[in-house]
Amino acid sequence: MRILHLSSECAPWAKSGGLGDVVGALPDGLIRAEEGVQCAVVLPLYRAAKEALNKRGLSLVDTGIIADVNLGNVTARVRYLRLDREGKATVFFAACDAAYDRDGIYGHSDDGERFILLCKATVGVAKQLMGGEPDILHTHDWHAALAAALVQTSARALLPNTKTVLTLHNLAYQGIFSKQLVPISGLGWEHFNMECAEWHDHLSLLKAGIALADAVTTVSPTYAREIRTPKFGANLDGFLRRRRLYGILNGIDTEEWNPVNDPHVQGSWSADDLSGKDEARADLMSVCQWPDRKDVPTLGIVSRMTSQKGLDLVAALVPELHAIPARLVVLGTGQPELEDAFKRAARYHQQDVRAQIAFDVPMSHKVIAGCDALLLPSRFEPCGLTQMYAMQMGTIPIVHATGGLADTVDSSRGFSFDHPTVQGLRWAIDQAVQTYRRAPERWRAMQQTSMRTDWSWARSAREYLALYRSL
Ligand code: ADP
Ligand code: GLC
């Protein structure tokens, strides 16, 4: 089976959140799950990707494959460069410096054109990239969704047998642009209607993909149910109720998150012998310049700072931490008001709070492995990966029971609360801290249950392969 993934992110080359992790690991999981699976990924060659490749001393092979794409008054040339990796999925970088050689993956005024370019170019050369027509084109989020729609419309003659999958990683981002982009999108005006690519007289790239992909999936069974309701549907719930949705839970890269051997973390431990985790905590405490106190648990946060993640609820609890008692270590970047709230908290509550406003992968490992419990009070969470990283490392998650958090954290592995309010979060933190202090045996049992769970991609990869085959 030939499977081509198309995405705006793929770790470690380009990552702003979990999408990058998933696309960095799922293709390899598919290859491992079954013999005869040929799998490749396409992503743009951003400036950050060039830097990441240079840092590792890796060079790309020029495939000679070129796509010239009409974007209205200009024609953009995309060259495809290849990274070969032994036993792993091939990674193709779509190079067009005018579009992608800039600081930052997103947030440019021409993001619509940049990702229309990625989709049109890649659909045009998919057959050449894979050495034959792909059986499956698997697209991720709005940046790639248009490619699924094109295969069903203007590119059908080119790819007559290719089936398409669109995975929704986060319905909050829909790729909505001026309808002036319709003529360059490759979709005809006949698709610019409520049942397809139109969103209130604008072009919605995500809607086009949802309408036209052969299968639409999302990253947990609970989120698949939630987004069919007005509360979670981001104005697309009615549209989604008319489509079948597959909820396939993400896995994690258990090589990257491995308590026995993590280059960013001190100590080595397993479910049978947890003692090494104390070294990871001591190391985190020394980074924080705090005394290592075993009687006061450390709560961690590693997160994008957006309203999705519910971090305002944590900020509101800062004055109560000392009495709970608990200490808080925060690593994140995002909305300035949330960054400021945690900077202020760290300044005024030095005994209780540390905040690092940065995107720092080594530090994310130190925090997740070294803290006792990880906080995820997300208002909604399509899947969430950090709670699984935490459980893999013997750190107990405290979560709002929504989306993938509800599907991964039960009472044998963590603490959850039903209402995303300050009181709800406080209640769950109290439960956790009391268990940590008064029932260490139960705490240890939860750590062991978490660590003995298989969080790897093996199960999800089998589910995706079954879906591909059914198409
Ligand atoms: P989302 O994709 O909504 O941000 P996920 O839990 O799926 O949420 O994935 C988040 C990913 O981004 C994880 O790999 C997490 O470790 C990483 N991450 C988030 N914030 C930071 C940060 N400040 N520094 C390093 N890694 C981060
Ligand atoms: C999105 C979601 C997150 C999910 C990730 C990977 O960014 O916010 O919940 O884990 O995609 O699927």
Coordinates of N, CA and C in Angstrom, one line a residue, residues 87-284:
G87 N 14.7 2.6 7.2 CA 13.6 1.9 7.9 C 12.5 2.9 8.3
K88 N 12.5 4.1 7.9 CA 11.5 5.1 8.3 C 10.9 5.7 7.1
A89 N 9.8 6.4 7.3 CA 9.1 7.1 6.2 C 10.0 8.1 5.5
T90 N 9.9 8.2 4.2 CA 10.7 9.2 3.4 C 10.0 10.5 3.7
V91 N 10.9 11.6 3.9 CA 10.3 12.9 4.0 C 10.6 13.8 2.8
F92 N 9.6 14.3 2.2 CA 9.8 15.2 1.0 C 9.6 16.6 1.5
F93 N 10.5 17.5 1.2 CA 10.4 18.9 1.5 C 10.0 19.7 0.2
A94 N 8.9 20.4 0.3 CA 8.4 21.2 -0.8 C 9.1 22.6 -0.7
A95 N 10.1 22.8 -1.6 CA 10.9 24.1 -1.5 C 10.4 25.1 -2.4
C96 N 10.0 26.3 -1.9 CA 9.7 27.5 -2.7 C 10.0 28.6 -1.7
D97 N 11.2 29.2 -1.9 CA 11.7 30.2 -0.9 C 10.8 31.4 -0.7
A98 N 10.2 31.8 -1.9 CA 9.3 33.0 -1.8 C 8.2 32.7 -0.8
A99 N 7.7 31.5 -0.7 CA 6.6 31.2 0.1 C 7.0 30.7 1.5
Y100 N 8.1 30.0 1.7 CA 8.3 29.3 2.9 C 9.6 29.7 3.7
D101 N 10.5 30.4 3.0 CA 11.8 30.7 3.6 C 11.6 32.0 4.4
R102 N 10.9 31.9 5.5 CA 10.6 33.1 6.4 C 10.7 32.6 7.8
D103 N 10.7 33.6 8.7 CA 10.6 33.3 10.1 C 9.1 32.9 10.5
G104 N 9.0 31.8 11.2 CA 7.6 31.4 11.7 C 6.9 30.6 10.6
I105 N 6.2 29.5 11.1 CA 5.5 28.6 10.2 C 4.2 29.3 9.7
Y106 N 3.5 29.9 10.6 CA 2.2 30.5 10.3 C 2.2 32.0 10.6
G107 N 1.1 32.6 10.3 CA 0.9 34.0 10.8 C 1.3 35.0 9.7
H108 N 1.4 34.6 8.5 CA 1.8 35.5 7.4 C 0.5 35.9 6.7
S109 N 0.5 37.1 6.1 CA -0.7 37.6 5.5 C -1.1 36.8 4.3
D110 N -0.2 36.1 3.7 CA -0.5 35.2 2.5 C -0.6 33.7 2.8
D111 N -0.9 33.4 4.1 CA -1.0 32.0 4.5 C -2.0 31.2 3.6
G112 N -3.1 31.8 3.1 CA -4.0 31.1 2.2 C -3.3 30.7 1.0
E113 N -2.6 31.6 0.3 CA -1.8 31.3 -0.9 C -0.7 30.2 -0.6
R114 N 0.0 30.4 0.5 CA 1.1 29.5 0.8 C 0.6 28.0 0.9
F115 N -0.6 27.8 1.5 CA -1.0 26.4 1.7 C -1.8 25.9 0.5
I116 N -2.4 26.8 -0.2 CA -3.0 26.4 -1.5 C -1.9 25.9 -2.4
L117 N -0.8 26.6 -2.4 CA 0.4 26.2 -3.2 C 0.8 24.8 -2.8
L118 N 1.0 24.6 -1.5 CA 1.4 23.3 -1.1 C 0.5 22.2 -1.6
C119 N -0.8 22.4 -1.5 CA -1.8 21.4 -1.9 C -1.8 21.2 -3.4
K120 N -1.9 22.3 -4.2 CA -1.9 22.1 -5.7 C -0.7 21.4 -6.2
A121 N 0.5 21.9 -5.7 CA 1.7 21.4 -6.2 C 1.9 19.9 -5.9
T122 N 1.5 19.5 -4.7 CA 1.7 18.1 -4.2 C 0.8 17.1 -4.9
V123 N -0.5 17.6 -5.1 CA -1.4 16.7 -5.8 C -0.9 16.5 -7.2
G124 N -0.3 17.5 -7.8 CA 0.2 17.4 -9.2 C 1.4 16.4 -9.4
V125 N 2.2 16.3 -8.3 CA 3.4 15.4 -8.5 C 3.3 14.2 -7.6
A126 N 2.2 13.9 -6.9 CA 2.1 12.8 -6.0 C 2.6 11.5 -6.6
K127 N 2.1 11.2 -7.8 CA 2.5 10.0 -8.5 C 4.0 9.8 -8.6
Q128 N 4.7 11.0 -9.0 CA 6.1 10.9 -9.2 C 6.8 10.7 -7.9
L129 N 6.3 11.4 -6.9 CA 7.0 11.3 -5.5 C 7.0 9.8 -5.1
M130 N 5.8 9.1 -5.3 CA 5.6 7.8 -4.7 C 6.1 6.7 -5.7
G131 N 6.5 7.0 -6.9 CA 6.9 6.0 -7.9 C 5.6 5.3 -8.3
G132 N 4.5 5.9 -8.4 CA 3.2 5.3 -8.8 C 2.1 6.0 -8.1
E133 N 0.9 5.8 -8.5 CA -0.2 6.5 -7.9 C -0.4 6.1 -6.4
P134 N -0.5 7.0 -5.5 CA -0.7 6.6 -4.1 C -2.1 5.9 -3.9
D135 N -2.1 4.9 -3.0 CA -3.4 4.4 -2.7 C -4.2 5.3 -1.8
I136 N -3.4 6.0 -0.9 CA -4.0 6.9 0.1 C -3.3 8.2 0.1
L137 N -4.0 9.3 0.0 CA -3.5 10.6 0.3 C -4.1 11.0 1.7
H138 N -3.2 11.1 2.7 CA -3.7 11.4 4.0 C -3.4 12.9 4.4
T139 N -4.4 13.7 4.5 CA -4.1 15.1 4.7 C -4.5 15.5 6.1
H140 N -3.7 16.5 6.7 CA -3.9 16.9 8.1 C -4.3 18.3 8.2
D141 N -5.4 18.6 8.9 CA -5.8 20.0 9.2 C -6.0 20.8 7.9
W142 N -6.4 22.1 8.2 CA -6.8 22.9 7.0 C -5.7 23.2 6.0
H143 N -4.5 23.2 6.5 CA -3.4 23.5 5.6 C -3.3 22.5 4.4
A144 N -3.7 21.3 4.6 CA -3.6 20.2 3.6 C -4.9 19.8 3.1
A145 N -6.0 20.2 3.7 CA -7.4 19.7 3.4 C -7.7 19.9 2.0
L146 N -7.3 21.0 1.4 CA -7.6 21.3 0.0 C -7.2 20.2 -0.9
A147 N -6.0 19.6 -0.6 CA -5.5 18.5 -1.5 C -6.5 17.4 -1.6
A148 N -7.2 17.0 -0.5 CA -8.2 16.0 -0.5 C -9.3 16.4 -1.4
A149 N -9.7 17.7 -1.4 CA -10.8 18.1 -2.2 C -10.4 18.1 -3.7
L150 N -9.1 18.5 -4.0 CA -8.7 18.5 -5.4 C -8.7 17.1 -6.0
V151 N -8.3 16.1 -5.2 CA -8.3 14.8 -5.8 C -9.7 14.3 -6.2
Q152 N -10.7 14.9 -5.5 CA -12.1 14.5 -5.9 C -12.6 15.3 -7.1
T153 N -11.9 16.4 -7.4 CA -12.4 17.4 -8.4 C -11.4 17.5 -9.6
S154 N -10.6 18.6 -9.6 CA -9.8 19.0 -10.7 C -8.7 18.0 -10.9
A155 N -8.2 17.2 -9.9 CA -7.1 16.3 -10.1 C -7.5 14.9 -10.2
R156 N -8.8 14.6 -10.4 CA -9.3 13.2 -10.5 C -8.7 12.5 -11.6
A157 N -8.5 13.1 -12.8 CA -7.9 12.4 -13.9 C -6.5 12.0 -13.7
L158 N -5.8 12.8 -12.9 CA -4.4 12.6 -12.6 C -4.3 11.4 -11.6
L159 N -5.2 11.4 -10.6 CA -5.2 10.4 -9.5 C -6.5 9.6 -9.5
P160 N -6.8 8.8 -10.5 CA -8.1 8.2 -10.6 C -8.5 7.3 -9.4
N161 N -7.5 6.6 -8.9 CA -7.8 5.6 -7.8 C -7.4 6.0 -6.4
T162 N -6.8 7.1 -6.3 CA -6.3 7.5 -4.9 C -7.5 7.8 -4.0
K163 N -7.5 7.3 -2.8 CA -8.5 7.6 -1.8 C -7.9 8.6 -0.8
T164 N -8.8 9.5 -0.3 CA -8.3 10.5 0.5 C -8.8 10.5 2.0
V165 N -8.0 10.8 2.9 CA -8.4 10.9 4.3 C -8.0 12.3 4.8
L166 N -8.9 12.9 5.6 CA -8.6 14.2 6.2 C -8.7 14.0 7.7
T167 N -7.6 14.3 8.4 CA -7.7 14.2 9.9 C -7.8 15.6 10.5
L168 N -8.8 15.7 11.3 CA -9.0 17.0 12.0 C -8.3 17.0 13.4
H169 N -7.2 17.7 13.5 CA -6.5 17.8 14.7 C -7.0 18.9 15.6
N170 N -7.6 19.9 15.0 CA -8.1 21.0 15.9 C -9.1 21.8 15.1
L171 N -10.4 21.7 15.4 CA -11.4 22.4 14.6 C -11.4 23.9 14.8
A172 N -10.6 24.3 15.8 CA -10.6 25.8 16.1 C -9.9 26.5 14.9
Y173 N -9.2 25.8 14.1 CA -8.4 26.5 13.0 C -9.0 25.9 11.7
Q174 N -9.6 26.8 10.8 CA -10.4 26.3 9.7 C -9.9 26.8 8.3
G175 N -8.9 27.6 8.3 CA -8.4 28.1 7.0 C -9.4 28.9 6.3
I176 N -9.9 30.0 6.8 CA -11.0 30.8 6.2 C -10.3 32.0 5.6
F177 N -10.6 32.2 4.3 CA -9.9 33.3 3.5 C -10.9 34.0 2.6
S178 N -10.5 35.1 2.1 CA -11.4 35.9 1.1 C -11.7 35.0 -0.1
K179 N -13.0 35.1 -0.6 CA -13.4 34.3 -1.7 C -12.6 34.7 -3.0
Q180 N -11.8 35.7 -2.9 CA -10.9 36.1 -4.0 C -9.9 34.9 -4.3
L181 N -9.7 34.1 -3.3 CA -8.8 33.0 -3.5 C -9.4 31.8 -4.3
V182 N -10.7 31.8 -4.4 CA -11.4 30.6 -5.1 C -10.7 30.4 -6.5
P183 N -10.5 31.4 -7.3 CA -10.0 31.1 -8.6 C -8.6 30.4 -8.6
I184 N -7.8 30.7 -7.6 CA -6.5 30.1 -7.6 C -6.4 28.8 -6.8
S185 N -7.5 28.5 -6.2 CA -7.5 27.3 -5.3 C -7.6 26.0 -6.1
G186 N -8.0 26.0 -7.3 CA -8.1 24.8 -8.1 C -9.5 24.2 -8.0
L187 N -10.3 24.8 -7.1 CA -11.7 24.4 -7.0 C -12.5 25.3 -7.9
G188 N -13.5 24.8 -8.5 CA -14.4 25.7 -9.4 C -15.4 26.4 -8.5
W189 N -16.0 27.5 -9.0 CA -17.1 28.2 -8.3 C -18.2 27.3 -7.9
E190 N -18.4 26.2 -8.7 CA -19.5 25.3 -8.4 C -19.4 24.6 -7.0
H191 N -18.1 24.7 -6.5 CA -18.0 24.1 -5.1 C -18.0 25.2 -4.0
F192 N -18.3 26.4 -4.5 CA -18.4 27.5 -3.5 C -19.8 27.7 -3.1
N193 N -20.2 26.7 -2.2 CA -21.6 26.8 -1.7 C -21.6 26.2 -0.3
M194 N -22.7 26.4 0.4 CA -22.8 26.0 1.8 C -22.5 24.5 2.1
E195 N -22.7 23.7 1.1 CA -22.5 22.2 1.3 C -21.0 21.9 1.1
C196 N -20.2 22.9 0.7 CA -18.8 22.6 0.4 C -17.9 23.7 0.9
A197 N -17.3 24.5 0.0 CA -16.2 25.3 0.4 C -16.5 26.7 0.9
E198 N -17.8 27.0 1.0 CA -18.2 28.4 1.4 C -18.5 28.5 2.9
W199 N -17.9 29.5 3.5 CA -18.2 29.8 4.9 C -18.6 31.3 5.0
H200 N -19.9 31.6 5.0 CA -20.3 33.0 5.1 C -19.6 33.9 4.1
D201 N -19.8 33.5 2.8 CA -19.2 34.2 1.7 C -17.7 34.2 1.7
H202 N -17.1 33.4 2.5 CA -15.6 33.3 2.4 C -15.2 31.8 2.0
L203 N -14.0 31.7 1.6 CA -13.5 30.3 1.3 C -13.0 29.6 2.5
S204 N -13.5 28.5 2.8 CA -13.0 27.7 3.9 C -12.3 26.4 3.4
L205 N -11.0 26.4 3.6 CA -10.3 25.3 3.0 C -10.6 24.0 3.8
L206 N -10.8 24.1 5.1 CA -11.2 22.9 5.9 C -12.5 22.3 5.5
K207 N -13.5 23.2 5.3 CA -14.8 22.7 4.9 C -14.8 22.0 3.6
A208 N -14.0 22.5 2.6 CA -13.9 21.8 1.3 C -13.4 20.4 1.5
G209 N -12.4 20.3 2.4 CA -11.8 19.0 2.7 C -12.8 18.0 3.4
I210 N -13.5 18.6 4.4 CA -14.5 17.8 5.1 C -15.6 17.3 4.1
A211 N -16.0 18.2 3.2 CA -17.1 17.8 2.3 C -16.6 16.7 1.3
L212 N -15.4 16.8 0.9 CA -15.0 16.0 -0.3 C -14.0 14.8 0.0
A213 N -13.4 14.8 1.2 CA -12.5 13.7 1.5 C -13.3 12.4 1.5
D214 N -12.6 11.3 1.2 CA -13.3 10.0 1.3 C -13.6 9.6 2.7
A215 N -12.7 9.9 3.6 CA -13.0 9.7 5.0 C -12.5 10.8 5.9
V216 N -13.2 11.2 6.9 CA -12.8 12.3 7.8 C -12.6 11.6 9.2
T217 N -11.4 11.9 9.8 CA -11.1 11.3 11.1 C -10.8 12.4 12.0
T218 N -10.9 12.1 13.3 CA -10.3 13.1 14.3 C -9.6 12.3 15.3
V219 N -8.9 13.0 16.3 CA -7.8 12.3 17.0 C -8.2 11.7 18.3
S220 N -9.5 11.6 18.6 CA -9.9 10.8 19.7 C -11.4 10.5 19.6
P221 N -11.9 9.4 20.1 CA -13.3 9.1 20.0 C -14.2 10.1 20.6
T222 N -13.8 10.6 21.8 CA -14.7 11.6 22.5 C -14.8 12.9 21.7
Y223 N -13.7 13.4 21.2 CA -13.7 14.6 20.4 C -14.6 14.4 19.1
A224 N -14.6 13.2 18.6 CA -15.4 12.9 17.4 C -16.9 13.1 17.7
R225 N -17.2 12.7 19.0 CA -18.6 12.9 19.4 C -18.9 14.3 19.7
E226 N -17.9 15.0 20.5 CA -18.1 16.3 20.9 C -18.3 17.3 19.8
I227 N -17.6 17.2 18.7 CA -17.6 18.2 17.6 C -18.9 18.1 16.8
R228 N -19.7 17.1 17.1 CA -21.1 17.1 16.4 C -22.1 17.9 17.3
T229 N -21.6 18.5 18.3 CA -22.6 19.3 19.2 C -22.2 20.8 19.1
P230 N -23.2 21.7 19.3 CA -22.9 23.1 19.2 C -21.8 23.6 20.1
K231 N -21.7 23.0 21.3 CA -20.7 23.5 22.3 C -19.3 23.3 21.8
F232 N -19.0 22.2 21.0 CA -17.6 22.0 20.6 C -17.4 22.1 19.1
G233 N -18.5 22.3 18.4 CA -18.5 22.1 16.9 C -17.9 23.3 16.1
A234 N -17.5 24.4 16.8 CA -16.8 25.5 16.2 C -17.6 26.0 14.9
N235 N -18.9 26.0 15.1 CA -19.9 26.4 14.0 C -20.0 25.4 12.8
L236 N -19.3 24.3 13.0 CA -19.4 23.3 11.9 C -20.2 22.0 12.4
D237 N -20.8 22.1 13.6 CA -21.4 20.8 14.1 C -22.5 20.3 13.2
G238 N -23.3 21.2 12.7 CA -24.4 20.7 11.8 C -23.8 20.0 10.5
F239 N -22.8 20.6 10.0 CA -22.1 20.1 8.8 C -21.5 18.7 9.1
L240 N -20.9 18.6 10.3 CA -20.2 17.4 10.7 C -21.2 16.3 11.1
R241 N -22.4 16.7 11.5 CA -23.4 15.6 11.8 C -23.8 14.9 10.5
R242 N -23.6 15.6 9.4 CA -24.0 14.9 8.1 C -22.9 14.0 7.6
R243 N -21.8 13.9 8.3 CA -20.7 13.1 7.8 C -20.3 12.0 8.8
R244 N -19.9 10.9 8.3 CA -19.4 9.9 9.3 C -18.0 10.4 9.7
L245 N -17.8 10.2 11.0 CA -16.5 10.7 11.6 C -15.8 9.5 12.3
Y246 N -14.6 9.3 12.0 CA -13.9 8.2 12.7 C -13.0 8.8 13.8
G247 N -13.1 8.3 15.0 CA -12.2 8.8 16.1 C -11.1 7.9 16.4
I248 N -9.9 8.2 16.0 CA -8.8 7.3 16.2 C -7.8 8.0 17.1
L249 N -7.6 7.4 18.3 CA -6.8 8.1 19.3 C -5.3 8.1 18.9
N250 N -4.6 9.3 19.1 CA -3.2 9.3 18.8 C -2.4 8.4 19.7
G251 N -1.2 8.1 19.2 CA -0.2 7.4 20.1 C 0.9 8.4 20.4
I252 N 1.9 7.9 21.0 CA 3.1 8.7 21.2 C 4.4 8.0 20.8
D253 N 5.4 8.8 20.6 CA 6.7 8.2 20.2 C 7.4 7.7 21.5
T254 N 7.4 6.4 21.7 CA 7.9 5.9 23.0 C 9.4 5.8 23.0
E255 N 10.0 6.1 21.8 CA 11.5 6.2 21.8 C 11.9 7.5 22.4
E256 N 11.2 8.6 21.9 CA 11.5 9.9 22.4 C 11.2 10.1 23.9
W257 N 10.0 9.5 24.3 CA 9.6 9.6 25.7 C 9.9 8.2 26.4
N258 N 11.1 8.1 26.9 CA 11.5 6.8 27.4 C 12.2 7.0 28.8
P259 N 11.5 6.6 29.9 CA 12.1 6.9 31.2 C 13.4 6.2 31.5
V260 N 13.7 5.2 30.7 CA 14.9 4.4 30.9 C 16.1 5.2 30.4
N261 N 15.8 6.0 29.3 CA 16.9 6.6 28.6 C 16.4 7.9 27.9
D262 N 16.5 9.0 28.6 CA 16.0 10.3 28.0 C 17.2 11.2 28.1
P263 N 17.8 11.6 27.0 CA 19.1 12.4 27.1 C 18.8 13.8 27.8
H264 N 17.6 14.3 27.9 CA 17.3 15.6 28.5 C 17.1 15.4 30.0
V265 N 17.0 14.2 30.5 CA 16.5 14.0 31.8 C 17.5 13.2 32.7
Q266 N 17.6 13.6 33.9 CA 18.5 12.9 34.9 C 17.8 11.7 35.4
G267 N 18.5 10.6 35.7 CA 17.9 9.4 36.3 C 17.3 8.5 35.2
S268 N 17.0 7.2 35.7 CA 16.5 6.2 34.8 C 15.6 5.4 35.6
W269 N 14.3 5.1 35.2 CA 13.4 4.4 36.0 C 12.4 3.6 35.2
S270 N 11.7 2.7 35.9 CA 10.7 1.9 35.2 C 9.5 1.7 36.2
A271 N 8.5 1.0 35.7 CA 7.3 0.8 36.6 C 7.7 0.0 37.8
D272 N 8.7 -0.9 37.6 CA 9.1 -1.8 38.7 C 10.0 -1.1 39.7
D273 N 10.7 -0.1 39.3 CA 11.6 0.6 40.2 C 11.6 2.1 39.8
L274 N 10.8 2.8 40.6 CA 10.6 4.2 40.3 C 11.6 5.1 40.9
S275 N 12.6 4.6 41.6 CA 13.4 5.4 42.4 C 14.2 6.5 41.6
G276 N 14.5 6.1 40.3 CA 15.3 7.0 39.5 C 14.5 8.3 39.2
K277 N 13.2 8.3 39.4 CA 12.4 9.5 39.1 C 12.8 10.6 40.1
D278 N 13.3 10.3 41.3 CA 13.7 11.3 42.2 C 14.8 12.1 41.7
E279 N 15.7 11.5 40.9 CA 16.8 12.3 40.3 C 16.3 13.3 39.3
A280 N 15.3 12.9 38.5 CA 14.7 13.8 37.6 C 14.1 15.0 38.3
R281 N 13.4 14.7 39.4 CA 12.8 15.8 40.2 C 13.9 16.7 40.8
A282 N 14.9 16.1 41.4 CA 16.0 16.9 42.0 C 16.6 17.8 41.0
D283 N 16.8 17.3 39.8 CA 17.4 18.1 38.7 C 16.5 19.3 38.3
L284 N 15.2 19.0 38.2 CA 14.3 20.1 37.9 C 14.3 21.1 39.0

